[in-house]
CSV table of N, CA and C in Angstrom, one decimal:
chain,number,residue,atom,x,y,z
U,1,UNK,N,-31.4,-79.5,-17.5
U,1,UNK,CA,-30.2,-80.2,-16.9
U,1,UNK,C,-29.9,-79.6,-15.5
U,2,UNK,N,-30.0,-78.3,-15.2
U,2,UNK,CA,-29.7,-77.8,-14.0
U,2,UNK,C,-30.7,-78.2,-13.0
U,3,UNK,N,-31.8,-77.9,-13.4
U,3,UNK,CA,-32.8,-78.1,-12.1
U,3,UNK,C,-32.6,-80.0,-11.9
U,4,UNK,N,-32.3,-80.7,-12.9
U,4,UNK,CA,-32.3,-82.2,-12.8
U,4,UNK,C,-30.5,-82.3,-11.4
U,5,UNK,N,-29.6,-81.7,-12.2
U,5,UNK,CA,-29.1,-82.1,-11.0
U,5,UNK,C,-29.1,-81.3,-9.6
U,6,UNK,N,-29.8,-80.2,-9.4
U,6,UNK,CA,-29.8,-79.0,-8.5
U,6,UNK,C,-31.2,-80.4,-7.4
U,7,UNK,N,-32.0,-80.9,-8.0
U,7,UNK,CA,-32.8,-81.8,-7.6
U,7,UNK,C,-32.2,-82.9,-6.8
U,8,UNK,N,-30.8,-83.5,-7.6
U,8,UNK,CA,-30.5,-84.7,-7.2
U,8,UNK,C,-29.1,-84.0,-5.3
U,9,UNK,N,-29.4,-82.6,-5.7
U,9,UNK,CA,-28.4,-82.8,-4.8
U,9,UNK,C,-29.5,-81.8,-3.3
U,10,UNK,N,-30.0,-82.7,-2.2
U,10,UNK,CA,-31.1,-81.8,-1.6
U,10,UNK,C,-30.1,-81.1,-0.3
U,11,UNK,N,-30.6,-80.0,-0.2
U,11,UNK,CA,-29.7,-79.4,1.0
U,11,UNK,C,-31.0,-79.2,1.7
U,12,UNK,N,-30.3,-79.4,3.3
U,12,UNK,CA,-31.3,-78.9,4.3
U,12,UNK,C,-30.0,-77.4,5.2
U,13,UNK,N,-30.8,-76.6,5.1
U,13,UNK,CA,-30.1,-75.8,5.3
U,13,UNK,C,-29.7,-75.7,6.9
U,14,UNK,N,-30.8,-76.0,7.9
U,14,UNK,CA,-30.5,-76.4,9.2
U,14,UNK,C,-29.8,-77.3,9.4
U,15,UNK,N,-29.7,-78.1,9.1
U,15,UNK,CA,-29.3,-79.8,9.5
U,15,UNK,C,-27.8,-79.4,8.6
U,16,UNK,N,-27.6,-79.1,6.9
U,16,UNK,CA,-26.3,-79.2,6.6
U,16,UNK,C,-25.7,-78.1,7.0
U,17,UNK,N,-26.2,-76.9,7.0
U,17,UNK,CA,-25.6,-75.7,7.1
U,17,UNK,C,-25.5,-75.4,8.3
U,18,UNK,N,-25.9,-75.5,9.5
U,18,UNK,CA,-26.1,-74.8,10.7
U,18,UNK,C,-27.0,-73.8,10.4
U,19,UNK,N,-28.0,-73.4,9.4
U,19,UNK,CA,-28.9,-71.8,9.1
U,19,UNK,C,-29.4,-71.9,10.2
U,20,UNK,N,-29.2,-70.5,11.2
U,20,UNK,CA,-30.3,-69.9,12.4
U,20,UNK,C,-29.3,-70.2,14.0
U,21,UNK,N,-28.1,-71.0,13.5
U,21,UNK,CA,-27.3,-71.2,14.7
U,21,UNK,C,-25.8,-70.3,14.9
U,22,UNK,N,-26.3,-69.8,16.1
U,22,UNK,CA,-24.8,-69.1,15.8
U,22,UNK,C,-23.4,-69.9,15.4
U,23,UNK,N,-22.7,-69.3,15.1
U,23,UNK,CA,-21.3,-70.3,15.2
U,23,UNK,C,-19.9,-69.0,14.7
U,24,UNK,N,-18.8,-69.3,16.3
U,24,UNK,CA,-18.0,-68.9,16.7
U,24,UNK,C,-16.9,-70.0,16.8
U,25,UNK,N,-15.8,-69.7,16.2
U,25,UNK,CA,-14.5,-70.1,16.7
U,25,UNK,C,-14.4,-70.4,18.3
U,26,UNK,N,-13.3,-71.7,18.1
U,26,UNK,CA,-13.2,-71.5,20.0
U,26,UNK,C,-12.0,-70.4,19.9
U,27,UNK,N,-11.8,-69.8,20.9
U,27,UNK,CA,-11.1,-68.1,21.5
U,27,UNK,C,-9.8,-68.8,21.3
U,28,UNK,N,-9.5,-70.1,21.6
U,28,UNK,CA,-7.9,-70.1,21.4
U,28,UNK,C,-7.6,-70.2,20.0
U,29,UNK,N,-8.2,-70.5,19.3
U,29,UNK,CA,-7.5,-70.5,17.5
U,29,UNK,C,-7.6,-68.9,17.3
U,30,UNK,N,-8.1,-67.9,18.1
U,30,UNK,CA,-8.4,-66.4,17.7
U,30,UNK,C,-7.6,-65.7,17.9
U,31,UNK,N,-6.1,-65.1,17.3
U,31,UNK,CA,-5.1,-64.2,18.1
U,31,UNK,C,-5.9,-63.7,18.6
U,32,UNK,N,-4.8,-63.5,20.4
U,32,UNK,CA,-5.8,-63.1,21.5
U,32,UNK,C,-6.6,-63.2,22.3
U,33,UNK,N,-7.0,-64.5,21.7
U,33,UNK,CA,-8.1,-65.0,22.4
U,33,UNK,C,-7.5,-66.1,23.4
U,34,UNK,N,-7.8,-66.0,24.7
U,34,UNK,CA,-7.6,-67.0,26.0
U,34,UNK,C,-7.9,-67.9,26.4
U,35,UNK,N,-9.1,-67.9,25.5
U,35,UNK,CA,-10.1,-69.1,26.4
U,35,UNK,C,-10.4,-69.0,27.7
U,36,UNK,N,-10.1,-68.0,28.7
U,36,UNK,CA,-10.7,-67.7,29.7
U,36,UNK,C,-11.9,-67.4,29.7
U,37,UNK,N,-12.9,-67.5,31.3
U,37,UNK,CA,-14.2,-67.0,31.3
U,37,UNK,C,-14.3,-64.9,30.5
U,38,UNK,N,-14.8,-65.1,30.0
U,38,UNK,CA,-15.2,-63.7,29.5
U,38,UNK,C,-14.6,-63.3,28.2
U,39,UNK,N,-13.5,-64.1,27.8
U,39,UNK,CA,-12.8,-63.9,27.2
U,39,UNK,C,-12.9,-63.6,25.6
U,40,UNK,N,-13.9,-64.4,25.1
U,40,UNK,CA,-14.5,-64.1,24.0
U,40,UNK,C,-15.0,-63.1,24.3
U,41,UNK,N,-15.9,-62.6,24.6
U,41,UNK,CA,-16.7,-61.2,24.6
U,41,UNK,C,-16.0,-60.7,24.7
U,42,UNK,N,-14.5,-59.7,25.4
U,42,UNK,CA,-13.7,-59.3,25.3
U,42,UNK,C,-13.2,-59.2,24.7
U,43,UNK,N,-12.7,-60.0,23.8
U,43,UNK,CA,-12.0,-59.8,22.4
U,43,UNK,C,-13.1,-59.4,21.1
U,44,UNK,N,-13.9,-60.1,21.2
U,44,UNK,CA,-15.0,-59.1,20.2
U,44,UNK,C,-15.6,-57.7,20.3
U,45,UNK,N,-15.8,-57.3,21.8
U,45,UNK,CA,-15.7,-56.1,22.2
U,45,UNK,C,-14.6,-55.1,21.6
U,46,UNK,N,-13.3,-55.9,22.2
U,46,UNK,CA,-12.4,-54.9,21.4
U,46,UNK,C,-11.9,-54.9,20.4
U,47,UNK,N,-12.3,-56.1,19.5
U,47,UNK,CA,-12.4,-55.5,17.9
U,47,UNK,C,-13.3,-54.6,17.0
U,48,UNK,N,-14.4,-54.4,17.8
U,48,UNK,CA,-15.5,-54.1,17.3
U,48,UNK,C,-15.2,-52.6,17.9
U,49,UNK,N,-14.5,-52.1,18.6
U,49,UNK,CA,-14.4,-50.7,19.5
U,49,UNK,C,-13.3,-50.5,18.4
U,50,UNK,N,-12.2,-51.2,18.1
U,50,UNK,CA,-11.4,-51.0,17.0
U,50,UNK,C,-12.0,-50.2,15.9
U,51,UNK,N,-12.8,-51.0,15.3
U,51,UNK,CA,-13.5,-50.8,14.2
U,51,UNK,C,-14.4,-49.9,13.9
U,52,UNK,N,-14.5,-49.1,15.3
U,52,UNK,CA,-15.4,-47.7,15.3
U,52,UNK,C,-14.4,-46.7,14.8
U,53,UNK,N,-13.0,-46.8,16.1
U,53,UNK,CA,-12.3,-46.1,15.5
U,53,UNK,C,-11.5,-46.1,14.7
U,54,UNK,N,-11.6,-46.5,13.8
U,54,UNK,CA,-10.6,-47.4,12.3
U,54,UNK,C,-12.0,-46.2,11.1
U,55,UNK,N,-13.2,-46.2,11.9
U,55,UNK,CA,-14.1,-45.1,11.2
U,55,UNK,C,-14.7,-44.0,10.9
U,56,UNK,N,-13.7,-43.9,12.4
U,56,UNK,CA,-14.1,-42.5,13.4
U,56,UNK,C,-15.6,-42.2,13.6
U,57,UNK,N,-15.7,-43.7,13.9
U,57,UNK,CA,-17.1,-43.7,14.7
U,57,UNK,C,-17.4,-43.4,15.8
U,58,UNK,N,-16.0,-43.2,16.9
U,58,UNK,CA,-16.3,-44.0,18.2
U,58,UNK,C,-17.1,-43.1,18.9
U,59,UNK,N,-17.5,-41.6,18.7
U,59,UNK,CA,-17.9,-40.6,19.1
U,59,UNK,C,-19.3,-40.5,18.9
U,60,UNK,N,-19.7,-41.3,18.2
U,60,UNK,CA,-21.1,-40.9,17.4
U,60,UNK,C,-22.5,-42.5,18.5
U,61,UNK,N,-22.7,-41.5,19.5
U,61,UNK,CA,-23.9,-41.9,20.1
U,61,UNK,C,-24.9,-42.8,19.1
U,62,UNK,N,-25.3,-42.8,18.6
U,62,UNK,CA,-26.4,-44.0,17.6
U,62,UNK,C,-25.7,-45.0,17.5
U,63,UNK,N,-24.1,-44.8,17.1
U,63,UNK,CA,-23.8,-45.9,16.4
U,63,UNK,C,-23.1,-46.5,17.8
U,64,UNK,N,-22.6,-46.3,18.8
U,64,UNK,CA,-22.3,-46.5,20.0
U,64,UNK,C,-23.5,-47.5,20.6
U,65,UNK,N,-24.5,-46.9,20.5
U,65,UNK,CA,-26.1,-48.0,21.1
U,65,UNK,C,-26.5,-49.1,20.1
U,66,UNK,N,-26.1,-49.0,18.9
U,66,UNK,CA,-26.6,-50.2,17.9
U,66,UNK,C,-25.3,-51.0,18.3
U,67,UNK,N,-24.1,-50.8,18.6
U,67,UNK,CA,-23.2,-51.7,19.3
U,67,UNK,C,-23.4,-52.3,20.1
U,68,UNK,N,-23.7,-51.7,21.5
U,68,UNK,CA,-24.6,-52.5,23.1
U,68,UNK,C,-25.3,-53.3,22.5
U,69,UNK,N,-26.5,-52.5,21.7
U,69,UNK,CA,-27.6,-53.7,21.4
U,69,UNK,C,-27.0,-54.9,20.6
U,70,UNK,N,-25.8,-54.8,19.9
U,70,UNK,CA,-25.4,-55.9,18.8
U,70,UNK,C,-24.8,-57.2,19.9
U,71,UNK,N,-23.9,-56.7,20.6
U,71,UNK,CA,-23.1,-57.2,21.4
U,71,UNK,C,-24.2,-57.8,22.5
U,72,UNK,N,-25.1,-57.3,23.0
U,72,UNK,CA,-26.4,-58.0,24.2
U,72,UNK,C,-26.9,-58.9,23.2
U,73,UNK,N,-27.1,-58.8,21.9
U,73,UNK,CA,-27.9,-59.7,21.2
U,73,UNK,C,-27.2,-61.0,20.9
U,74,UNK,N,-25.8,-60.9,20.7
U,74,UNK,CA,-25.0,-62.2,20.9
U,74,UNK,C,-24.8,-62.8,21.6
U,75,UNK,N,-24.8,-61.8,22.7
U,75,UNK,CA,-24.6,-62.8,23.7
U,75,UNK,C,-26.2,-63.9,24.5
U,76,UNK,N,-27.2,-63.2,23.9
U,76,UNK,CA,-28.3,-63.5,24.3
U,76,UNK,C,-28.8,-64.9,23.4
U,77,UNK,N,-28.0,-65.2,22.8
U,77,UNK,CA,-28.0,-66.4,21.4
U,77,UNK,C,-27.3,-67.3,22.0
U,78,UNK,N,-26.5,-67.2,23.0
U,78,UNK,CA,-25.7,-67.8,23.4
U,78,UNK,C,-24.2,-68.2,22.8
U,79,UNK,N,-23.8,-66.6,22.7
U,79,UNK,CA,-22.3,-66.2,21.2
U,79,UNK,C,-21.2,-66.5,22.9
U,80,UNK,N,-21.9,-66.5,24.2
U,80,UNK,CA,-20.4,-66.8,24.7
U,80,UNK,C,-20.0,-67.9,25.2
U,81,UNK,N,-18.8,-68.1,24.9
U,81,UNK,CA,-18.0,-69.4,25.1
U,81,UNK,C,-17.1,-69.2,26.2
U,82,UNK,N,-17.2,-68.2,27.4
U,82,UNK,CA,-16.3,-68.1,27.8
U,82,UNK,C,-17.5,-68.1,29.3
């Protein structure tokens, strides 16, 4: 019975889901966010700097460079809207 209706219902995960596409809020629904040029990245920047220090991370070199790299890599996806 499951696979009969799991059959009748087909997902494409690209096409229904967006799978493999970024997807971002626009900056004005985001307390904080401006919608100015840069403006997203700046505010994900400094939630994510928050969030270091919310773990008293902000100090710790590794985890400071897997941030650069995290943050270059969104934006290299095309995560900015600004």
């Amino acid at each position: 019975m499951t696979a009969v209706t799991a059959a009748s219902c087909p997902l494409d995960p690209v096409a229904d889901l967006g799978l493999g596409v970024p997807h971002f809020p626009e900056p004005e629904v985001v307390v904080g966010g401006g919608g100015g040029a840069g403006e997203s990245d700046r505010l994900l920047r400094e939630r994510c700097e928050a969030g270091l220090i919310q773990r008293g991370l902000e100090q710790d070199p590794a985890v400071r460079q897997r941030l650069e790299e995290e943050l270059a890599a969104i934006g290299q996806l095309g995560g900015r809207t600004g």
